[in-house]
Coordinates of C-alpha atoms in Angstrom, one line a residue:
X1 CA -26.8 -126.6 93.5
X2 CA -27.2 -127.8 89.9
X3 CA -25.7 -130.8 88.5
X4 CA -22.3 -130.8 87.2
X5 CA -22.3 -131.0 83.3
X6 CA -20.5 -133.7 81.5
X7 CA -17.1 -132.3 80.4
X8 CA -16.8 -132.1 76.6
X9 CA -13.6 -132.5 74.8
X10 CA -13.7 -131.0 71.4
X11 CA -10.6 -131.5 69.0
X12 CA -9.7 -128.7 66.6
X13 CA -8.1 -130.3 63.4
X14 CA -7.0 -128.7 60.1
X15 CA -9.2 -129.4 57.3
X16 CA -7.5 -131.4 54.5
X17 CA -7.2 -131.0 50.8
X18 CA -8.2 -134.6 50.1
X19 CA -11.3 -135.1 47.8
X20 CA -12.8 -138.3 49.6
X21 CA -14.9 -139.2 46.5
X22 CA -14.4 -142.1 44.2
X23 CA -13.6 -140.7 40.8
X24 CA -16.2 -142.8 38.8
X25 CA -19.0 -141.4 41.1
X26 CA -17.6 -137.8 40.8
X27 CA -17.6 -138.1 37.0
X28 CA -21.1 -139.6 36.9
X29 CA -22.5 -136.9 39.2
X30 CA -20.9 -133.9 37.4
X31 CA -21.8 -135.1 34.0
X32 CA -25.4 -135.5 35.1
X33 CA -25.5 -131.9 36.0
X34 CA -24.5 -130.8 32.4
X35 CA -27.7 -129.2 30.8
X36 CA -26.8 -130.2 27.2
X37 CA -27.0 -134.0 27.0
X38 CA -24.8 -134.0 23.9
X39 CA -21.8 -132.5 25.9
X40 CA -22.2 -135.2 28.6
X41 CA -20.3 -137.9 26.6
X42 CA -17.6 -135.3 25.7
X43 CA -17.1 -134.5 29.4
X44 CA -16.8 -138.3 30.1
X45 CA -14.2 -138.6 27.4
X46 CA -12.3 -135.5 28.6
X47 CA -12.1 -136.9 32.1
X48 CA -10.6 -140.1 30.8
X49 CA -8.1 -138.4 28.7
X50 CA -7.1 -136.1 31.7
X51 CA -6.4 -139.3 33.7
X52 CA -4.3 -140.9 31.0
X53 CA -2.3 -137.6 30.4
X54 CA -1.6 -137.1 34.2
X55 CA -0.5 -140.8 34.4
X56 CA 2.0 -140.3 31.5
X57 CA 3.4 -137.2 33.3
X58 CA 4.4 -139.1 36.4
X59 CA 5.2 -142.5 34.9
X60 CA 8.9 -141.9 34.7
X61 CA 9.0 -140.5 38.2
X62 CA 7.2 -143.7 39.4
X63 CA 9.4 -146.0 37.6
X64 CA 12.6 -144.3 39.0
X65 CA 11.2 -144.4 42.5
X66 CA 10.3 -148.2 42.2
X67 CA 13.8 -148.8 40.8
X68 CA 15.5 -147.0 43.7
X69 CA 13.3 -148.7 46.3
X70 CA 14.2 -152.2 44.9
X71 CA 17.8 -151.5 46.2
X72 CA 16.5 -150.7 49.8
X73 CA 13.8 -153.3 50.0
X74 CA 14.4 -155.0 53.4
X75 CA 14.0 -158.5 51.9
X76 CA 15.8 -158.4 48.6
X77 CA 17.5 -155.0 48.4
X78 CA 20.9 -156.2 49.9
X79 CA 21.5 -158.7 47.2
X80 CA 20.7 -156.2 44.4
X81 CA 23.0 -153.6 46.0
X82 CA 25.8 -156.2 46.0
X83 CA 25.2 -156.9 42.2
X84 CA 25.5 -153.2 41.5
X85 CA 28.9 -152.7 43.0
X86 CA 28.0 -149.2 44.1
X87 CA 30.3 -147.1 46.3
X88 CA 29.1 -146.0 49.6
X89 CA 28.7 -142.4 48.1
X90 CA 26.6 -143.6 45.3
X91 CA 24.3 -145.7 47.8
X92 CA 23.8 -142.6 50.0
X93 CA 22.9 -140.5 46.9
X94 CA 20.3 -143.0 45.9
X95 CA 18.9 -143.1 49.4
X96 CA 18.5 -139.4 49.2
X97 CA 17.0 -139.5 45.7
X98 CA 14.4 -142.2 47.0
X99 CA 13.4 -140.1 50.1
X100 CA 13.1 -137.0 48.1
X101 CA 10.8 -138.7 45.4
X102 CA 8.8 -140.4 48.2
X103 CA 8.3 -137.0 50.0
X104 CA 6.9 -135.4 46.8
X105 CA 4.6 -138.2 46.3
X106 CA 3.3 -138.0 49.8
X107 CA 2.8 -134.2 49.4
X108 CA 1.0 -134.6 46.2
X109 CA -1.2 -137.5 47.8
X110 CA -2.0 -135.0 50.5
X111 CA -0.1 -137.0 53.2
X112 CA 1.3 -134.7 55.9
X113 CA 4.1 -135.4 58.5
X114 CA 2.8 -135.7 61.9
X115 CA 3.9 -132.9 64.1
X116 CA 4.7 -132.8 67.9
X117 CA 1.4 -130.8 68.5
X118 CA -0.7 -133.4 66.7
X119 CA 0.9 -136.2 68.5
X120 CA 0.3 -134.4 72.0
X121 CA -3.4 -134.0 71.0
X122 CA -3.8 -137.6 69.7
X123 CA -2.0 -139.1 72.8
X124 CA -3.5 -136.8 75.4
X125 CA -6.4 -139.5 76.1
X126 CA -6.7 -143.3 76.1
X127 CA -9.1 -145.4 74.0
X128 CA -8.3 -149.2 73.9
X129 CA -4.7 -149.2 74.9
X130 CA -4.3 -148.1 78.5
X131 CA -0.7 -149.2 79.1
X132 CA 2.3 -146.8 78.2
X133 CA 4.0 -148.0 75.0
X134 CA 7.4 -146.9 74.0
X135 CA 9.9 -147.4 71.2
X136 CA 13.0 -149.2 71.8
X137 CA 15.3 -146.6 70.1
X138 CA 18.4 -148.8 70.2
X139 CA 16.7 -151.0 67.5
X140 CA 16.3 -148.0 65.1
X141 CA 18.8 -146.2 62.8
X142 CA 19.5 -142.6 63.5
X143 CA 21.7 -141.9 60.7
X144 CA 19.6 -142.0 57.5
X145 CA 16.9 -139.4 58.4
X146 CA 19.3 -137.2 60.5
X147 CA 21.5 -136.9 57.4
X148 CA 18.7 -136.2 55.0
X149 CA 16.8 -133.6 57.1
X150 CA 20.0 -131.9 57.8
X151 CA 20.6 -131.5 54.1
X152 CA 16.9 -131.0 53.1
X153 CA 15.3 -129.2 56.1
X154 CA 11.5 -129.5 56.6
X155 CA 9.4 -127.3 58.9
X156 CA 7.6 -128.7 62.0
X157 CA 9.4 -132.0 62.0
X158 CA 8.5 -134.1 65.2
X159 CA 11.1 -134.8 67.9
X160 CA 11.6 -138.4 66.7
X161 CA 12.4 -137.3 63.0
X162 CA 15.9 -138.7 63.2
X163 CA 14.6 -142.2 63.9
X164 CA 11.3 -142.5 62.1
X165 CA 8.6 -140.4 60.4
X166 CA 4.7 -140.9 60.5
X167 CA 2.6 -139.5 57.7
X168 CA -1.1 -139.1 58.0
X169 CA -4.1 -138.4 55.8
X170 CA -7.7 -138.2 56.4
X171 CA -9.8 -137.9 59.6
X172 CA -12.5 -140.3 60.6
X173 CA -14.6 -141.3 63.7
X174 CA -14.4 -144.6 65.5
X175 CA -17.4 -145.3 67.9
X176 CA -17.8 -148.1 70.4
X177 CA -21.0 -149.0 72.5
X178 CA -20.7 -151.2 75.4
X179 CA -21.1 -151.5 79.1
X180 CA -17.4 -150.8 79.8
X181 CA -17.7 -152.1 83.4
X182 CA -13.8 -152.6 83.9
X183 CA -13.2 -149.1 82.5
X184 CA -15.8 -147.4 84.7
X185 CA -14.5 -149.1 87.8
X186 CA -11.0 -148.2 86.9
X187 CA -12.0 -144.7 86.4
X188 CA -13.9 -144.6 89.8
X189 CA -10.7 -146.2 91.5
X190 CA -8.4 -143.7 89.8
X191 CA -10.5 -140.7 91.0
X192 CA -10.6 -141.9 94.6
X193 CA -6.8 -142.4 94.3
X194 CA -6.2 -139.0 93.0
X195 CA -8.3 -137.6 95.9
X196 CA -6.4 -139.7 98.3
X197 CA -3.0 -138.5 97.0
X198 CA -4.3 -134.9 97.1
X199 CA -5.6 -134.9 100.6
X200 CA -2.7 -136.8 102.2
X201 CA 0.0 -134.6 100.5
X202 CA 1.6 -137.5 98.7
X203 CA 0.8 -136.0 95.3
X204 CA 2.8 -132.8 96.1
X205 CA 5.8 -134.9 97.0
X206 CA 5.9 -137.3 94.1
X207 CA 4.5 -135.3 91.2
X208 CA 5.9 -131.7 92.0
X209 CA 8.6 -132.1 89.5
X210 CA 6.6 -133.5 86.7
X211 CA 3.9 -130.9 87.2
X212 CA 6.5 -128.2 86.9
X213 CA 7.8 -129.7 83.6
X214 CA 4.4 -129.8 82.2
X215 CA 3.6 -126.3 83.0
X216 CA 6.9 -125.2 81.4
X217 CA 6.1 -127.0 78.2
X218 CA 3.1 -125.2 76.4
X219 CA 3.5 -127.5 73.3
X220 CA 2.5 -130.4 75.6
X221 CA -0.7 -128.9 76.6
X222 CA -3.9 -129.5 74.5
X223 CA -6.0 -126.5 73.9
X224 CA -9.8 -127.0 73.5
X225 CA -11.3 -124.2 71.5
X226 CA -15.1 -123.7 71.2
X227 CA -15.1 -120.8 68.6
X228 CA -15.7 -122.1 65.1
X229 CA -13.3 -121.3 62.3
X230 CA -14.3 -122.2 58.7
X231 CA -11.0 -123.8 57.7
X232 CA -10.9 -126.1 60.8
X233 CA -12.7 -129.4 61.5
X234 CA -14.0 -130.0 65.0
X235 CA -14.6 -133.6 66.4
X236 CA -15.8 -134.4 69.9
X237 CA -13.7 -137.0 71.8
X238 CA -16.0 -138.9 74.1
X239 CA -14.4 -140.9 76.9
X240 CA -15.5 -142.7 80.1
X241 CA -12.9 -140.7 82.0
X242 CA -14.8 -137.5 81.2
X243 CA -18.3 -138.8 82.1
X244 CA -20.1 -138.2 85.3
X245 CA -20.5 -141.8 86.7
X246 CA -23.4 -142.8 88.9
X247 CA -25.2 -146.0 89.7
X248 CA -27.5 -145.4 86.7
X249 CA -25.0 -145.2 83.9
X250 CA -22.6 -147.6 85.7
X251 CA -25.0 -150.4 84.7
X252 CA -26.1 -149.2 81.3
X253 CA -24.4 -149.1 77.9
X254 CA -22.4 -146.0 76.9
X255 CA -21.1 -144.8 73.5
X256 CA -17.4 -143.6 73.2
X257 CA -16.1 -141.8 70.3
X258 CA -12.6 -141.2 69.1
X259 CA -11.2 -139.4 66.1
X260 CA -9.1 -141.5 63.6
X261 CA -6.4 -141.1 61.1
X262 CA -7.8 -142.7 58.0
X263 CA -4.4 -143.4 56.7
X264 CA -1.0 -143.7 58.3
X265 CA 2.4 -144.4 56.8
X266 CA 5.4 -145.1 58.8
X267 CA 9.0 -144.9 57.4
X268 CA 12.1 -146.1 59.3
X269 CA 15.3 -148.1 59.1
X270 CA 16.4 -150.8 61.7
X271 CA 19.7 -150.3 63.5
X272 CA 22.7 -152.3 62.2
X273 CA 26.5 -152.7 62.9
X274 CA 28.9 -150.6 60.9
X275 CA 30.5 -153.9 59.6
X276 CA 27.3 -155.4 58.3
X277 CA 25.0 -152.4 57.6
X278 CA 21.4 -153.0 56.8
X279 CA 20.3 -150.6 54.1
X280 CA 16.6 -151.7 54.2
X281 CA 14.1 -148.9 54.4
X282 CA 10.8 -149.9 55.9
X283 CA 7.3 -148.6 54.8
X284 CA 4.2 -149.6 56.6
X285 CA 0.6 -148.5 55.7
X286 CA -2.1 -148.5 58.1
X287 CA -5.9 -147.6 58.1
X288 CA -8.3 -146.2 60.5
X289 CA -6.0 -145.8 63.5
X290 CA -7.7 -144.2 66.6
X291 CA -5.7 -141.1 67.6
X292 CA -5.4 -142.1 71.2
X293 CA -4.1 -145.6 70.1
X294 CA -1.4 -144.3 67.8
X295 CA 1.2 -146.4 69.6
X296 CA -0.1 -149.4 67.5
X297 CA 1.9 -148.1 64.4
X298 CA 5.1 -147.4 66.2
X299 CA 8.1 -149.3 65.0
X300 CA 10.1 -151.6 67.4
X301 CA 7.8 -151.4 70.3
X302 CA 8.9 -152.2 73.9
X303 CA 7.0 -154.4 76.3
X304 CA 5.1 -152.3 78.6
X305 CA 6.6 -151.7 82.1
X306 CA 4.8 -150.7 85.4
X307 CA 3.3 -147.2 85.3
X308 CA 4.3 -144.5 88.0
X309 CA 0.8 -145.0 89.5
X310 CA 1.6 -148.8 89.9
X311 CA 4.8 -148.0 91.7
X312 CA 3.2 -145.5 93.9
X313 CA 0.7 -148.1 94.9
X314 CA 3.5 -150.5 95.7
X315 CA 5.3 -148.0 97.8
X316 CA 2.2 -146.6 99.7
X317 CA 1.2 -150.3 100.4
X318 CA 4.7 -151.2 101.7
X319 CA 4.7 -148.0 103.8
X320 CA 1.4 -148.7 105.3
X321 CA 2.1 -152.3 106.0
X322 CA 5.4 -151.4 107.5
X323 CA 3.9 -148.8 109.8
X324 CA 1.2 -151.2 110.8
X325 CA 3.8 -154.0 111.6
X326 CA 6.0 -151.6 113.5
X327 CA 3.0 -150.2 115.5
X328 CA 1.9 -153.8 116.4
X329 CA 5.5 -154.8 117.4
X330 CA 5.6 -151.9 119.9
X331 CA 2.4 -153.0 121.6
X332 CA 2.9 -154.8 125.0
X333 CA 1.3 -157.9 123.8
X334 CA 2.1 -158.3 120.1
X335 CA 0.1 -161.1 118.5
X336 CA 2.4 -162.8 116.0
X337 CA -0.7 -164.2 114.1
X338 CA -2.1 -160.5 113.5
X339 CA 1.4 -159.4 112.3
X340 CA 1.7 -162.5 110.0
X341 CA -1.8 -161.9 108.7
X342 CA -0.9 -158.2 107.9
X343 CA 2.3 -159.3 106.2
X344 CA 0.6 -162.0 104.1
X345 CA -2.2 -159.6 103.1
X346 CA 0.4 -157.0 102.1
X347 CA 2.5 -159.5 100.1
X348 CA -0.8 -160.9 98.6
X349 CA -1.7 -157.4 97.4
X350 CA 1.6 -156.6 95.8
X351 CA 1.6 -160.1 94.0
X352 CA -2.0 -159.4 92.9
X353 CA -1.0 -156.1 91.5
X354 CA 1.9 -157.4 89.6
X355 CA 0.1 -160.4 88.3
X356 CA -2.7 -158.2 87.1
X357 CA -0.3 -156.1 85.4
X358 CA 1.3 -159.1 83.7
X359 CA -2.1 -160.3 82.6
X360 CA -2.8 -156.8 81.2
X361 CA 0.5 -156.9 79.3
X362 CA -0.5 -160.2 77.6
X363 CA -3.9 -158.8 76.8
X364 CA -2.6 -155.6 75.3
X365 CA 0.1 -157.4 73.3
X366 CA -2.7 -159.7 71.8
X367 CA -4.7 -156.5 71.1
X368 CA -1.8 -154.8 69.4
X369 CA -1.0 -157.9 67.2
X370 CA -4.7 -158.1 66.2
X371 CA -5.0 -154.5 65.5
X372 CA -1.8 -154.4 63.4
X373 CA -3.1 -157.4 61.5
X374 CA -6.5 -155.9 60.9
X375 CA -5.4 -152.3 60.2
X376 CA -2.1 -152.8 58.3
X377 CA -2.9 -152.2 54.5
X378 CA 0.4 -153.0 53.0
X379 CA 4.1 -152.5 53.1
X380 CA 7.3 -151.8 51.1
X381 CA 6.5 -151.8 47.4
X382 CA 2.7 -152.3 47.8
X383 CA 2.7 -149.0 49.8
X384 CA 4.4 -147.3 47.0
X385 CA 1.9 -148.5 44.5
X386 CA -0.9 -147.3 46.8
X387 CA 0.9 -143.9 46.9
X388 CA 1.2 -143.6 43.3
X389 CA -2.4 -144.4 42.5
X390 CA -3.6 -142.2 45.2
X391 CA -1.6 -139.2 43.9
X392 CA -3.0 -139.7 40.4
X393 CA -6.5 -140.0 41.5
X394 CA -6.2 -136.7 43.5
X395 CA -4.7 -134.9 40.8
X396 CA -7.4 -136.1 38.4
X397 CA -10.2 -135.2 40.6
X398 CA -8.8 -131.6 41.2
X399 CA -8.8 -130.9 37.4
X400 CA -12.2 -132.4 36.8
X401 CA -13.8 -130.4 39.5
X402 CA -12.1 -127.1 38.6
X403 CA -12.8 -127.5 34.8
X404 CA -16.4 -128.4 35.6
X405 CA -16.7 -125.1 37.6
X406 CA -15.4 -122.9 34.8
X407 CA -17.6 -124.7 32.3
X408 CA -20.6 -123.7 34.4
X409 CA -19.4 -120.2 35.5
X410 CA -17.8 -119.1 32.3
X411 CA -15.0 -116.9 34.0
X412 CA -13.8 -116.8 37.5
X413 CA -10.9 -115.7 39.6
X414 CA -8.6 -118.2 41.4
X415 CA -10.4 -117.4 44.7
X416 CA -13.7 -117.9 43.1
X417 CA -12.7 -121.2 41.6
X418 CA -11.6 -122.3 45.0
X419 CA -14.9 -121.2 46.7
X420 CA -17.2 -122.7 44.1
X421 CA -15.4 -126.1 44.0
X422 CA -15.8 -126.4 47.8
X423 CA -19.5 -125.4 47.6
X424 CA -20.0 -128.0 44.9
X425 CA -18.4 -130.9 46.6
X426 CA -20.5 -129.9 49.8
X427 CA -23.8 -129.6 47.9
X428 CA -23.6 -132.7 45.7
X429 CA -21.7 -135.0 48.1
X430 CA -22.1 -133.6 51.5
X431 CA -18.3 -133.6 52.0
X432 CA -16.1 -130.7 53.4
X433 CA -12.7 -130.2 52.0
X434 CA -10.1 -127.6 51.6
X435 CA -9.8 -127.6 47.8
X436 CA -6.2 -127.2 46.4
X437 CA -7.0 -124.6 43.8
X438 CA -3.3 -123.6 43.0
X439 CA -2.4 -127.1 42.2
X440 CA -5.6 -127.6 40.2
X441 CA -5.1 -124.4 38.1
X442 CA -1.4 -125.2 37.6
X443 CA -2.3 -128.6 35.9
X444 CA -5.1 -127.0 33.9
X445 CA -2.7 -124.5 32.5
X446 CA -0.1 -127.3 31.8
X447 CA -2.8 -129.2 29.8
X448 CA -3.6 -126.0 28.1
X449 CA -7.3 -126.2 28.9
X450 CA -7.8 -122.8 30.5
X451 CA -6.7 -119.2 29.6
X452 CA -6.1 -116.1 31.8
X453 CA -7.1 -112.7 30.8
X454 CA -5.4 -109.2 31.8
X455 CA -7.7 -109.0 35.0
X456 CA -6.6 -112.3 36.4
X457 CA -9.8 -114.1 35.4
X458 CA -9.7 -117.7 34.3
X459 CA -11.9 -119.4 31.5
X460 CA -11.7 -122.7 29.9
X461 CA -11.7 -123.7 26.3
X462 CA -14.8 -125.3 24.6
X463 CA -15.3 -128.9 25.5
X464 CA -14.7 -130.5 22.2
X465 CA -11.7 -128.4 21.7
X466 CA -10.2 -129.5 25.1
X467 CA -10.5 -133.1 23.9
X468 CA -8.7 -132.2 20.7
X469 CA -6.0 -130.4 22.7
X470 CA -5.2 -133.6 24.7
X471 CA -5.6 -135.7 21.6
X472 CA -6.3 -139.5 21.4
X473 CA -4.3 -141.3 24.0
X474 CA -2.5 -144.6 23.8
X475 CA -5.0 -146.2 26.1
X476 CA -7.8 -145.2 23.7
X477 CA -6.0 -146.7 20.8
X478 CA -5.4 -150.0 22.7
X479 CA -9.0 -150.1 23.7
X480 CA -10.2 -149.6 20.2
X481 CA -7.8 -152.4 18.9
X482 CA -9.2 -154.7 21.6
X483 CA -12.8 -154.0 20.6
X484 CA -12.0 -154.5 17.0
X485 CA -10.2 -157.9 17.6
X486 CA -13.1 -159.0 19.8
X487 CA -10.8 -159.2 22.9
X488 CA -12.9 -158.9 26.1

């Protein structure tokens, strides 16, 4: 009989429209590809003017969003609302406007709302956090988001969308190499325990209902696909639980691997009394969160409690101990010392299990606190500033790449532009992305840098003419003035 191969867990993820390349690196690389050296400074100038123009487009929207957020800032917002003397209807209207602007910026920045399916995929495994972490829903407001999404419906909202929203962008990989002695031992014990429950029939008694529920909920099952699709991204999740454990690898180092969300933003409001309503809207920005440890970013986390497996251990231990004691008492010559020893051993085991759990709770609380400290980028106004800048950078990079393609190709259809942009990014930067050609073409048309013929083919204007169309920007005037005045 051949050896059983290690089980592979491959996750299928949708490829995103983010161009994960710094703008300065992108401009330098593309300008170096232009054959005529005289055109290179003109192209760099055009890239700068495109950025200044796009910033001007969104400046008023960003200012309005920052102004509205100042009313709902968790620290100082209440005082500013009092100074404005707004009616409850005006406050509700301002909340809706803020959320609408925020969701638009999220979409332009290529952030997506986390769906139920993505959550099921992410939490179908364990990485560093092994205790169940839940949200204390009594501490979260349910009116704000419920009212907003009932008025402005969105597709694929998660089941918790009335309490908080999680936005995600970018996929990465986190790897850890260690001996993982404790995890390996826990995996072996868990496997033995499952076999024990299976062969004794206890599993059918205690887990029949939960098994039926999981079978009736197809969204909760994670499907592993092996067929490659061009628009999808495949990442292998490597876990100790899926490894074939033996004496050799039990005492050797192993590498585990978990996909990460490169950026996560959480939006929520805390619950409050009607008499003293808290209008603060919380925004938390995180980086490089392992999918299996996504509980780190959840708001108002509860202290972990005993898992069903721990309760089963308690119940089974108590039943075994009780049966042993009753059997000993029915013996003609029952030895009280043996019975006492069994009882002390049983109580000691239960106490040990409980104390071990409490120790793990303290360790995980420390881990969560350290992870939040290390991985939280910003909150509130700082998060909005990050979003605004990310949005502008993505918009600028889309315009630059698509204009460059039309410079090189002469004419191209919308589909050809999409294909050539993705091929260029892959060839020059070894990065795969799903280029958002529709948004790029729309911005090029708005800038007046491309024209479309009767056959649907696009072509760009000449490079110097493109710079004349946008014209000298205010930023260029300020820079020339500073240079003339000798200001560094």
